[in-house]
PDB file of C-alpha atoms and ligand atoms in Angstrom:
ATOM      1  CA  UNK A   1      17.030 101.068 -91.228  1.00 41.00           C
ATOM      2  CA  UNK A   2      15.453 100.235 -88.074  1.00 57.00           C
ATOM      3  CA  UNK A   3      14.829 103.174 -85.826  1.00 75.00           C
ATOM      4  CA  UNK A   4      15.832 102.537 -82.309  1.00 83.00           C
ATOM      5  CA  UNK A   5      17.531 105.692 -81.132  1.00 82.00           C
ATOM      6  CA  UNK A   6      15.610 106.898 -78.375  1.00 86.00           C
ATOM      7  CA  UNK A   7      16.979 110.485 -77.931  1.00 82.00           C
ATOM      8  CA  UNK A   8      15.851 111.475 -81.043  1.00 77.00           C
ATOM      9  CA  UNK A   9      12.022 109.456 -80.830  1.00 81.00           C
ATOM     10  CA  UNK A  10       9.325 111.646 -80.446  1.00 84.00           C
ATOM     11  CA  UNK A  11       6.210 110.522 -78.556  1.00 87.00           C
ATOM     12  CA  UNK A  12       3.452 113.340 -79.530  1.00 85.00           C
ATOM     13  CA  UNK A  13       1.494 111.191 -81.927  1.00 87.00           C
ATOM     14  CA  UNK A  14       0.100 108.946 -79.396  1.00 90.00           C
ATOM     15  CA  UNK A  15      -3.574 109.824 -79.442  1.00 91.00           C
ATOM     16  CA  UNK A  16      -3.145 108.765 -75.618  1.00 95.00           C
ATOM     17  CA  UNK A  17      -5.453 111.023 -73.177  1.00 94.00           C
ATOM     18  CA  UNK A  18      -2.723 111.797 -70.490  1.00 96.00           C
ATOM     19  CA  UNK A  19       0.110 108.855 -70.652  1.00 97.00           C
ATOM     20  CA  UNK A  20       2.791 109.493 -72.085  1.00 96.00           C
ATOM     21  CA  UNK A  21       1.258 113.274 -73.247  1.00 94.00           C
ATOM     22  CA  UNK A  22       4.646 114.877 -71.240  1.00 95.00           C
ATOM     23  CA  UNK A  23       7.928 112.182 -71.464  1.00 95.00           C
ATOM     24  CA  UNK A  24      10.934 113.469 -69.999  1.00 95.00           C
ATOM     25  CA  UNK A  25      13.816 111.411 -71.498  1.00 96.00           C
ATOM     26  CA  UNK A  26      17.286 110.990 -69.939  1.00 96.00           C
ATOM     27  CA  UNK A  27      20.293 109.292 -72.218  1.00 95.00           C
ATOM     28  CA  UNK A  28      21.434 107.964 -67.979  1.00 96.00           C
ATOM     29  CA  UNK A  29      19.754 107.706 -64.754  1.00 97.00           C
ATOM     30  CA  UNK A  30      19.894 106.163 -61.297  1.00 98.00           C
ATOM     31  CA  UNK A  31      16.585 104.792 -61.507  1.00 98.00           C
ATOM     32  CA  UNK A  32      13.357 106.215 -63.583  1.00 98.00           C
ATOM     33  CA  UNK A  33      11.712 105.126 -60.085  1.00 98.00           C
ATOM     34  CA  UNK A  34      13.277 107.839 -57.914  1.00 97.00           C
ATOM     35  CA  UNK A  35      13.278 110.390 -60.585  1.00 98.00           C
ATOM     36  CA  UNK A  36       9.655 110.205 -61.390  1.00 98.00           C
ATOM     37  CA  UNK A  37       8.833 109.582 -57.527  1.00 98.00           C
ATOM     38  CA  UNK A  38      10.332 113.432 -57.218  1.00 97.00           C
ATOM     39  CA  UNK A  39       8.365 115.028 -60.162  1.00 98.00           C
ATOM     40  CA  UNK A  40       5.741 113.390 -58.591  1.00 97.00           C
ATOM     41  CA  UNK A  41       5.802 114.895 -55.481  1.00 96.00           C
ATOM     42  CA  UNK A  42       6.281 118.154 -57.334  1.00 97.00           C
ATOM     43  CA  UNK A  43       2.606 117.111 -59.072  1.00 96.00           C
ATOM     44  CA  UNK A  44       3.705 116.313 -62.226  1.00 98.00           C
ATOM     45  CA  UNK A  45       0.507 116.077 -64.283  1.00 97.00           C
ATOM     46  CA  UNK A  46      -0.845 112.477 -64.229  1.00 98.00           C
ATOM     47  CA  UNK A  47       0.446 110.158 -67.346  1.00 98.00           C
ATOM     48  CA  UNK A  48       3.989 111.744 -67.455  1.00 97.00           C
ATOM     49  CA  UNK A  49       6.632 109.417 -68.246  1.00 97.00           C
ATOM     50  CA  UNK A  50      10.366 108.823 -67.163  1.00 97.00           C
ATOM     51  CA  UNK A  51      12.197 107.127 -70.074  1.00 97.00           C
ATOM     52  CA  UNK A  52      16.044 106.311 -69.621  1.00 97.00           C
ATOM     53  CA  UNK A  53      18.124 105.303 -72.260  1.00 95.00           C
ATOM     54  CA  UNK A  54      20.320 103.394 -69.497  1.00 95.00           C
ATOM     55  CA  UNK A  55      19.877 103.113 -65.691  1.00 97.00           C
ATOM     56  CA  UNK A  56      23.208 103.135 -63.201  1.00 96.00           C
ATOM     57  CA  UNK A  57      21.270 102.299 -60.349  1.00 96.00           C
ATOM     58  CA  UNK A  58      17.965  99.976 -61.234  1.00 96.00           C
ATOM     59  CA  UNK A  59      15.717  98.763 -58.644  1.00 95.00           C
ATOM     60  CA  UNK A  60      13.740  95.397 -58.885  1.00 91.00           C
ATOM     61  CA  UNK A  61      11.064  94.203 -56.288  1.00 88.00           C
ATOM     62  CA  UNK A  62      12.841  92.767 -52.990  1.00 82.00           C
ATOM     63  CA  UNK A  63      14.922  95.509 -52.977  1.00 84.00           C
ATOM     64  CA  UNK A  64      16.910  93.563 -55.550  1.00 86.00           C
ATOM     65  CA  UNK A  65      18.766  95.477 -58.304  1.00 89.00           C
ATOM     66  CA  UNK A  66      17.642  95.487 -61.952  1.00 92.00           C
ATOM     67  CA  UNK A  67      20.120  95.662 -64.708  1.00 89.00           C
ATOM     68  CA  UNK A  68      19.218  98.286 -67.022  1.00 91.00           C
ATOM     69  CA  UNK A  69      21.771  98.847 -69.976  1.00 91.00           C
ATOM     70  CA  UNK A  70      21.737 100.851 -72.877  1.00 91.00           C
ATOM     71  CA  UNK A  71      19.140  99.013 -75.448  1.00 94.00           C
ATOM     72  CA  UNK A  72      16.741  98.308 -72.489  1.00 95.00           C
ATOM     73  CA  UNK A  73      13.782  99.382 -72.710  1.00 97.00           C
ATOM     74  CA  UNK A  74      13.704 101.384 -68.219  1.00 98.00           C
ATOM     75  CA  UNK A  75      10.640 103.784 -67.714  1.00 98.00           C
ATOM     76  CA  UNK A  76       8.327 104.849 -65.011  1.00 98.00           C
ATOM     77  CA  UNK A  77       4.572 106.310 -65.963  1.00 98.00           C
ATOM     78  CA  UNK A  78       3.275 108.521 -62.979  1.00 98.00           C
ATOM     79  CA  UNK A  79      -0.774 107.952 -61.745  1.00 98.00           C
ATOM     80  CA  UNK A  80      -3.013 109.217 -58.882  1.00 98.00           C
ATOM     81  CA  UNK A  81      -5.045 106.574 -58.836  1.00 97.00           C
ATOM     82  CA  UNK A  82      -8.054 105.992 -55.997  1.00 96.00           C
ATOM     83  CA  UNK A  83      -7.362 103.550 -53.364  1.00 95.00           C
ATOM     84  CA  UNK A  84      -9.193 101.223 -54.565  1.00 95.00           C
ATOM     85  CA  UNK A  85      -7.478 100.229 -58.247  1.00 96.00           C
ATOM     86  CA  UNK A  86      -4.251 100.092 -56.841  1.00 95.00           C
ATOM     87  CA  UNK A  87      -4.078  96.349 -56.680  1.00 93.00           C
ATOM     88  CA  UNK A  88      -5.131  96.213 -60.581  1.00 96.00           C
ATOM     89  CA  UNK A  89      -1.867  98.649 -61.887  1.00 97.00           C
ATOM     90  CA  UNK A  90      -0.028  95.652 -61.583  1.00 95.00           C
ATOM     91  CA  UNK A  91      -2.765  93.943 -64.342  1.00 97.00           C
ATOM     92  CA  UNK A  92      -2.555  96.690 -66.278  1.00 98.00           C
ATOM     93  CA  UNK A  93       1.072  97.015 -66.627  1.00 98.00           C
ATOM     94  CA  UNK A  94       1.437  93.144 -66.866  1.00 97.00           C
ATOM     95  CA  UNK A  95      -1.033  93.081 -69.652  1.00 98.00           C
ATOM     96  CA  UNK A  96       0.426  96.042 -70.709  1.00 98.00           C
ATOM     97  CA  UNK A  97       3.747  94.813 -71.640  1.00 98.00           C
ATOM     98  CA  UNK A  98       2.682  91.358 -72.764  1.00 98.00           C
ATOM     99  CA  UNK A  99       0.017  93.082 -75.266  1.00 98.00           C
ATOM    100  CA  UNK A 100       2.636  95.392 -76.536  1.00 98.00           C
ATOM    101  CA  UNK A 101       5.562  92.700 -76.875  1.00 98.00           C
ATOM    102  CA  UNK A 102       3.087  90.464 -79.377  1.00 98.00           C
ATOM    103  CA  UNK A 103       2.153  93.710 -81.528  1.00 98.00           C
ATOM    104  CA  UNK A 104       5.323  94.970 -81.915  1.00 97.00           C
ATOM    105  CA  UNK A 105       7.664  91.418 -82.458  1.00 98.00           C
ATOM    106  CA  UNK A 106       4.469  88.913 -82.713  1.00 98.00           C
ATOM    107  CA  UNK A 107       5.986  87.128 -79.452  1.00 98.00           C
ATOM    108  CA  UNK A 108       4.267  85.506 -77.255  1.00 97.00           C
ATOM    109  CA  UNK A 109       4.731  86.085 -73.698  1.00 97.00           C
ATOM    110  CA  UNK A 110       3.197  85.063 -70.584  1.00 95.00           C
ATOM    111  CA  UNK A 111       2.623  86.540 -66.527  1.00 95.00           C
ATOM    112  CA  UNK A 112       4.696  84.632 -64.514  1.00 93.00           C
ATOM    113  CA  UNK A 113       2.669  86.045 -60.396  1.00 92.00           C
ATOM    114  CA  UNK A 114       2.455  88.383 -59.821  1.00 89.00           C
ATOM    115  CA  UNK A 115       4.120  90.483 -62.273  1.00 86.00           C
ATOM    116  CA  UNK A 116       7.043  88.951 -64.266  1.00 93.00           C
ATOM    117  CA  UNK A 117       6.869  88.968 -67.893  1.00 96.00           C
ATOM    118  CA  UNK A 118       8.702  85.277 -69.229  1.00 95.00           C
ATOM    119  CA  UNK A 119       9.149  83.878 -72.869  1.00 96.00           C
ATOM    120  CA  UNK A 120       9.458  80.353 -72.809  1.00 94.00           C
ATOM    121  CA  UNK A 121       9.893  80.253 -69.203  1.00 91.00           C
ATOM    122  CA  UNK A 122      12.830  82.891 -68.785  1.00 93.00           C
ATOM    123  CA  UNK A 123      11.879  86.119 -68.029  1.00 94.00           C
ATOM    124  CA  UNK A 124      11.781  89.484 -70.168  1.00 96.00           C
ATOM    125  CA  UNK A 125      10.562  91.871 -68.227  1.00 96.00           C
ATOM    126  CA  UNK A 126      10.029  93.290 -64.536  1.00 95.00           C
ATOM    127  CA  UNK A 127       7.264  95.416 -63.453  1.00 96.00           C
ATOM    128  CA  UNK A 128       7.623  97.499 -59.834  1.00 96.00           C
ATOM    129  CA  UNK A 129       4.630  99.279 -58.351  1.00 95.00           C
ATOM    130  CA  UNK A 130       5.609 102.063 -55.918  1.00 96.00           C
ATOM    131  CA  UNK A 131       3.204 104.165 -54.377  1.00 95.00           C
ATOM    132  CA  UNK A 132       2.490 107.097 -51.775  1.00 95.00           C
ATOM    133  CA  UNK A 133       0.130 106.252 -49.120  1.00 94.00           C
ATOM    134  CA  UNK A 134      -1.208 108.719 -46.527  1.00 92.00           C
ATOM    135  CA  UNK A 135      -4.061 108.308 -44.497  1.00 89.00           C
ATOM    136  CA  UNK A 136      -5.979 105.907 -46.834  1.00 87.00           C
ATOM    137  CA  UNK A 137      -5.712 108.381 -49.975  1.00 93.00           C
ATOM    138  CA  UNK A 138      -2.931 107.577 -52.690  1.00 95.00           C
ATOM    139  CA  UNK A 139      -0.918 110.637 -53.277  1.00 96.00           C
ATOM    140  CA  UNK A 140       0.637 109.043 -56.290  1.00 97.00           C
ATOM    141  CA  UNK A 141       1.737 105.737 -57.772  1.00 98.00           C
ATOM    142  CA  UNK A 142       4.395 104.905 -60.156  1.00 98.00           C
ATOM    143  CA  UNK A 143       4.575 102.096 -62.758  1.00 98.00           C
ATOM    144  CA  UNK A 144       7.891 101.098 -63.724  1.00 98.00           C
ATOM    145  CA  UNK A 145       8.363  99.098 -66.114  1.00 98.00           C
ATOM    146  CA  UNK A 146      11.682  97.482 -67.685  1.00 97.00           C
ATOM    147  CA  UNK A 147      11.934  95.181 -70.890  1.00 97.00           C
ATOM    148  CA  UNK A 148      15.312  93.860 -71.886  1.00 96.00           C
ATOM    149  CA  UNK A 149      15.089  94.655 -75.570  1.00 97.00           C
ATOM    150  CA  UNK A 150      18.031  94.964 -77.669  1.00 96.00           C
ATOM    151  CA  UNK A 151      20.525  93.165 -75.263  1.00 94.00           C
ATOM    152  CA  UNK A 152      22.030  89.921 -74.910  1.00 92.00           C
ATOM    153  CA  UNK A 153      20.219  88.369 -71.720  1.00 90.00           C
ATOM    154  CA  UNK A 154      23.829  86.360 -71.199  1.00 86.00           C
ATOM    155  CA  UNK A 155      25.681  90.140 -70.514  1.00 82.00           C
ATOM    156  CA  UNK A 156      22.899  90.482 -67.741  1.00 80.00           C
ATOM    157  CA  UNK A 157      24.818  88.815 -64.982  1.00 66.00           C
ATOM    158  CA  UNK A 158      23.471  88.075 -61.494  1.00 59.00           C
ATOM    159  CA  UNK A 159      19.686  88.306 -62.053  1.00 58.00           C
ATOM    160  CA  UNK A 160      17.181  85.921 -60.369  1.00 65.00           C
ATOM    161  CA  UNK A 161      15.750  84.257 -62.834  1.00 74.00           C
ATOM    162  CA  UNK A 162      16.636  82.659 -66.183  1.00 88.00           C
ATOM    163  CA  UNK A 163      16.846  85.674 -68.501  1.00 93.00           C
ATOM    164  CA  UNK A 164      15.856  86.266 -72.310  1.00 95.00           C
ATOM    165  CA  UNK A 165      15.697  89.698 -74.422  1.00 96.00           C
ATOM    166  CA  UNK A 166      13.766  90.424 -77.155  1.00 97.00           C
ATOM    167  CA  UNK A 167      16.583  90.572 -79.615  1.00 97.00           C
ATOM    168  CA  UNK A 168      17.497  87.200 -78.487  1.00 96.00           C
ATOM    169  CA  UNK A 169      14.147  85.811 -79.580  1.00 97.00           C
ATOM    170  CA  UNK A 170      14.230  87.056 -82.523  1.00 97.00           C
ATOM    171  CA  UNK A 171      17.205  87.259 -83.754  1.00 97.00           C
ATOM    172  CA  UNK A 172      17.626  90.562 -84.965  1.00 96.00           C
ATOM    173  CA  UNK A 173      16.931  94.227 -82.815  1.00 96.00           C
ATOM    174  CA  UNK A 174      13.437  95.370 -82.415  1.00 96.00           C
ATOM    175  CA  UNK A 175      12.470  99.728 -82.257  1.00 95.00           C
ATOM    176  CA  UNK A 176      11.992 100.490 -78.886  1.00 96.00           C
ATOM    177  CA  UNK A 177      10.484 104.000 -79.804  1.00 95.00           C
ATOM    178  CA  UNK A 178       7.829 101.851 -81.208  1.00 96.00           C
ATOM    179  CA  UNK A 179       7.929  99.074 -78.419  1.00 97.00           C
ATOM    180  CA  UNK A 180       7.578 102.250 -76.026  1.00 97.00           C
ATOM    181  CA  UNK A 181       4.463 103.734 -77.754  1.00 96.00           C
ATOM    182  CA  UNK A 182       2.801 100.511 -78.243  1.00 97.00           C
ATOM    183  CA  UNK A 183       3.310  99.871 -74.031  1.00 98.00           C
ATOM    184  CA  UNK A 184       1.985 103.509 -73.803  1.00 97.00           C
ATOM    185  CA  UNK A 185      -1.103 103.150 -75.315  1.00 97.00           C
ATOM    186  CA  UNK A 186      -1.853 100.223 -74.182  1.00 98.00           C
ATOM    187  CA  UNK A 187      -1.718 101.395 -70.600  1.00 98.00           C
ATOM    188  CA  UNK A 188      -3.773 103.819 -70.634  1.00 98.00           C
ATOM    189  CA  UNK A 189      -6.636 101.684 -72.522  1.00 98.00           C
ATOM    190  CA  UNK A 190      -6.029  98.774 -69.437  1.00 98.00           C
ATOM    191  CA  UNK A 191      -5.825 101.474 -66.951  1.00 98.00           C
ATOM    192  CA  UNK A 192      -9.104 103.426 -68.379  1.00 98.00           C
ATOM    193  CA  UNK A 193     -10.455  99.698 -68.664  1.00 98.00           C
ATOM    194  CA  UNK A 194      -9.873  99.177 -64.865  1.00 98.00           C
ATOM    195  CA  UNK A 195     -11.540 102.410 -63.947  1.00 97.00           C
ATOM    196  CA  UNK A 196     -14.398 101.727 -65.933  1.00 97.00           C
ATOM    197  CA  UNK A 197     -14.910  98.092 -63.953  1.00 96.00           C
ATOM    198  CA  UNK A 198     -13.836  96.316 -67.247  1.00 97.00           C
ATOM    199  CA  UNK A 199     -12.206  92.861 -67.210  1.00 96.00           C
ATOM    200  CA  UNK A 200      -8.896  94.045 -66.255  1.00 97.00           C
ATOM    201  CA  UNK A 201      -8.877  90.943 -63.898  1.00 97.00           C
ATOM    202  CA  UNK A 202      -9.938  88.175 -65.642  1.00 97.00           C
ATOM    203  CA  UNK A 203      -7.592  89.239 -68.260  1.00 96.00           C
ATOM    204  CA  UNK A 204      -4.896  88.867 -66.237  1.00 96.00           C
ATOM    205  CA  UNK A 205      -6.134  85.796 -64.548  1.00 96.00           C
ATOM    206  CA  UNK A 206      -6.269  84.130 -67.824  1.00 94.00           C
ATOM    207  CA  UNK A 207      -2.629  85.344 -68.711  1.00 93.00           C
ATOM    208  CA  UNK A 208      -0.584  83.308 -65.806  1.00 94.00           C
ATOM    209  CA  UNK A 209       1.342  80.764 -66.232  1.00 91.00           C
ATOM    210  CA  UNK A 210       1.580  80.034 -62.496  1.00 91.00           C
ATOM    211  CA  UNK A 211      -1.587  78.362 -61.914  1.00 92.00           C
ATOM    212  CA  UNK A 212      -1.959  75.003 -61.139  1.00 91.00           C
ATOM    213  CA  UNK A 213       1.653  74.555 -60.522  1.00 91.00           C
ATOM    214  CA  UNK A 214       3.489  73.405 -57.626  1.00 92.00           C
ATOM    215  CA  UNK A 215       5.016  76.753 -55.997  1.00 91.00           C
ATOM    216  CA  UNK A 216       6.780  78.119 -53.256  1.00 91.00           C
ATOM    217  CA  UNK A 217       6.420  81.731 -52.182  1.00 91.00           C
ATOM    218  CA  UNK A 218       8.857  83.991 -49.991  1.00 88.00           C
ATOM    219  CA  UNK A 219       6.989  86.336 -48.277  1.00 84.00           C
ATOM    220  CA  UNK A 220       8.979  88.327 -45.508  1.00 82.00           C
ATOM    221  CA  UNK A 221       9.867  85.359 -43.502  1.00 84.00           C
ATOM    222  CA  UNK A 222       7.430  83.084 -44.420  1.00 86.00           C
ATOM    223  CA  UNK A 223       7.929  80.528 -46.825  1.00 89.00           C
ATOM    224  CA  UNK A 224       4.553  78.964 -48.362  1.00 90.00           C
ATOM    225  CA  UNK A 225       4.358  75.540 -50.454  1.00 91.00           C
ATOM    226  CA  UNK A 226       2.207  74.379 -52.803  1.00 92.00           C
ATOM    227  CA  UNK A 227      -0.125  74.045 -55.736  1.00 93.00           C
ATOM    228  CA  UNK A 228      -1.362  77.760 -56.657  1.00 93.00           C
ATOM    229  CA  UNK A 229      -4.724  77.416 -56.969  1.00 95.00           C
ATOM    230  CA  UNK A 230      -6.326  80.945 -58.114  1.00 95.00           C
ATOM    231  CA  UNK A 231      -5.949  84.386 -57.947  1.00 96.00           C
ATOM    232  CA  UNK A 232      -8.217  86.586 -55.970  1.00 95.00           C
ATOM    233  CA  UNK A 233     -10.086  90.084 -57.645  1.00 94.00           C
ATOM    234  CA  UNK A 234      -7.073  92.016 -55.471  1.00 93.00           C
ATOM    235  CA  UNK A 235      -3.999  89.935 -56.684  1.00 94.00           C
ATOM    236  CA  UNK A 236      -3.575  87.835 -53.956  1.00 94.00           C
ATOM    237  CA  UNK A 237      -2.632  84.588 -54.943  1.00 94.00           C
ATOM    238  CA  UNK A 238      -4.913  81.730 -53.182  1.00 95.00           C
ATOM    239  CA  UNK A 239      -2.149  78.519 -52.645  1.00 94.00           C
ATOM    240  CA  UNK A 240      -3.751  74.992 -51.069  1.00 95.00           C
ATOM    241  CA  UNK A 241      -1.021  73.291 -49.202  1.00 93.00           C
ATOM    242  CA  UNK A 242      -0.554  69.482 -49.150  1.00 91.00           C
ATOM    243  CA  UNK A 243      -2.641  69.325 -45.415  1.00 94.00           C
ATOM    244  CA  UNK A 244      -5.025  70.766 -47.312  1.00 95.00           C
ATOM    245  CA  UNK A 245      -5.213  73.892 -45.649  1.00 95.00           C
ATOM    246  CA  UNK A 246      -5.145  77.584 -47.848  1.00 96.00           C
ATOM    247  CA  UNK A 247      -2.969  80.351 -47.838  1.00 93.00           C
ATOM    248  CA  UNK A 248      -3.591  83.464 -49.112  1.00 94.00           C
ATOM    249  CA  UNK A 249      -0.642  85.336 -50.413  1.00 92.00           C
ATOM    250  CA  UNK A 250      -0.843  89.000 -51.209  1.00 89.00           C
ATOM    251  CA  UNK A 251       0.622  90.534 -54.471  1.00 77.00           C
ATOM    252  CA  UNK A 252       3.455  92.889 -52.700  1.00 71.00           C
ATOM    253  CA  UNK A 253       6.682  92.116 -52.078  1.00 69.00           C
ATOM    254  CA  UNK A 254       6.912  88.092 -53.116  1.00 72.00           C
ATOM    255  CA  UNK A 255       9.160  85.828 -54.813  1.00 76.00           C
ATOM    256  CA  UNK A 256       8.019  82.468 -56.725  1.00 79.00           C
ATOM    257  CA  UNK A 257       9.411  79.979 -57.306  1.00 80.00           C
ATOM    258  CA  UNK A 258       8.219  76.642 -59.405  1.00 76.00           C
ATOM    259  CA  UNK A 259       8.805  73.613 -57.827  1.00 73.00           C
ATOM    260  CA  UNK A 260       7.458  71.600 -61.113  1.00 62.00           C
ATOM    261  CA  UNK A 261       6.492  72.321 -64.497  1.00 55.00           C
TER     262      UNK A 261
HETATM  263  C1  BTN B 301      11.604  93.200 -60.957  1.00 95.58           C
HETATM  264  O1  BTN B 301      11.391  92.311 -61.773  1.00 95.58           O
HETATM  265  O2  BTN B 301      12.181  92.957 -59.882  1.00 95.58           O
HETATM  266  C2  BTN B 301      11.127  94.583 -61.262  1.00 95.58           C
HETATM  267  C3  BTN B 301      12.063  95.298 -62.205  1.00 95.58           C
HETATM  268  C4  BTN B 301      11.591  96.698 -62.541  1.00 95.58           C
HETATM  269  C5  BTN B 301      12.590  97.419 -63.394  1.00 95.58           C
HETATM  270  C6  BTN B 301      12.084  98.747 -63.865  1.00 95.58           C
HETATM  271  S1  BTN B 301      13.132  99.476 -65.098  1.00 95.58           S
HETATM  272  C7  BTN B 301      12.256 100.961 -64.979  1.00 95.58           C
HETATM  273  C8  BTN B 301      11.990 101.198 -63.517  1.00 95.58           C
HETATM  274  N1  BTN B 301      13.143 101.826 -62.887  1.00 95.58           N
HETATM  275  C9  BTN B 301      13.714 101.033 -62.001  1.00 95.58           C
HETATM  276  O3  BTN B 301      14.709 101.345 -61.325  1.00 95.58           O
HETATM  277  N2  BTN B 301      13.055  99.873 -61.896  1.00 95.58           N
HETATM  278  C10 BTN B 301      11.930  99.827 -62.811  1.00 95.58           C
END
């Protein structure tokens, strides 16, 4: 029988060096987001993990909720990273998830910018990057990272984008304990990647569906068209504009939408 009951999944065989080596696992939360923002602050050793089997109150980027039932795959993995490779957690966590959805169900899955995760074009997965600044130093970050998994993507009303779930790929449910240590693992070997001035980047680069097509990008209260172009070593996506003329558009708090293709 398949094994998919997270309460009872145990996550000490991960040969991991610290993510996922403490996972604090709730059957409900609010939000993994706040919960591991708190432990956190209470210095929570670096690579602990928030896993809920359901979230009540899920965020998404643009302050927009996220819809988190049970058979979901909602967790939050706490860094202290250096200034500098904050930009590149949302690589690793995009590469992350993509690299751990082919092992585990043999799907393929691509990076819709910045961080989406879409199968055939409808999306799978949301990634949110919150961090504490202060004074230049990062006093902690937090990846969060949801998947719907076992779920039918036509319960999850109201979201953004088309929606898909594993399960409705495939057919059939897939283990999230093992979807979970697969995403794990494969963290920490992007994030140790990163670190170590591996290609992290080009990686991700490669992985994006969004280049070359005809996009338009909400940012605050600007609203950018065009044909994205590339993507620079900090995430920021580089779009040329029909006058010619190029717009730089950093990774934060965007949405995209295609205008073809
Ligand atoms: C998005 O696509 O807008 C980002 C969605 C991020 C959802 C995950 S689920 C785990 C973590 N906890 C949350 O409340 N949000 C993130």
């Amino acid at each position: 029988m398949l094994e998919d009951d997270l309460s009872a999944a145990s996550f000490d065989e991960l040969g991991t060096q610290f993510i996922g080596r403490r996972v604090n696992y709730f059957p409900s939360l609010p939000s993994t987001m706040e919960t591991a923002r708190s432990q956190a602050r209470q210095g929570a050793p670096q690579g602990t993990v928030v896993i809920a089997g359901e979230q009540t109150a899920g965020k998404g980027r643009m302050k927009r909720a996220w819809l988190s039932p049970a058979g979901g795959v909602a967790l939050s993995i706490i860094l202290y990273p250096d200034m500098d490779y904050l930009p590149g957690l949302i690589m690793v966590a995009s590469l992350a998830v993509v690299g751990s959805i082919r092992e585990v169900t043999g799907l393929s899955s691509q990076v819709k910018w910045p961080n989406d995760v879409l199968i055939g074009g409808k999306k799978v997965s949301g990634i949110l990057i919150e961090s504490g600044v202060r004074g230049g130093t990062v006093d902690y970050a937090v990846i969060g990272i949801g998947i719907n998994a076992n779920l039918r993507a036509a319960d999850l009303a109201d979201v953004s984008l088309p929606a898909t779930s594993l399960s409705d790929e495939l057919g059939k449910n897939v283990s999230r304990p093992e979807l979970i240590v697969r995403l794990l693992v494969e963290t920490e070997r992007l994030y140790r990647l990163l670190k170590a001035g591996g290609r992290v980047y080009e990686q991700w680069r490669d992985s994006l569906v969004t280049l070359g097509k005809e996009v338009s990008v909400t940012s605050g209260d600007a609203v950018y068209h065009g044909i994205a172009e590339s993507v620079a070593r900090d995430g920021s996506l580089r779009l040329r504009r029909e006058d010619g003329s190029l717009a730089t558009i950093s990774a934060g708090d965007v949405t995209l939408r295609y205008l073809t293709g």
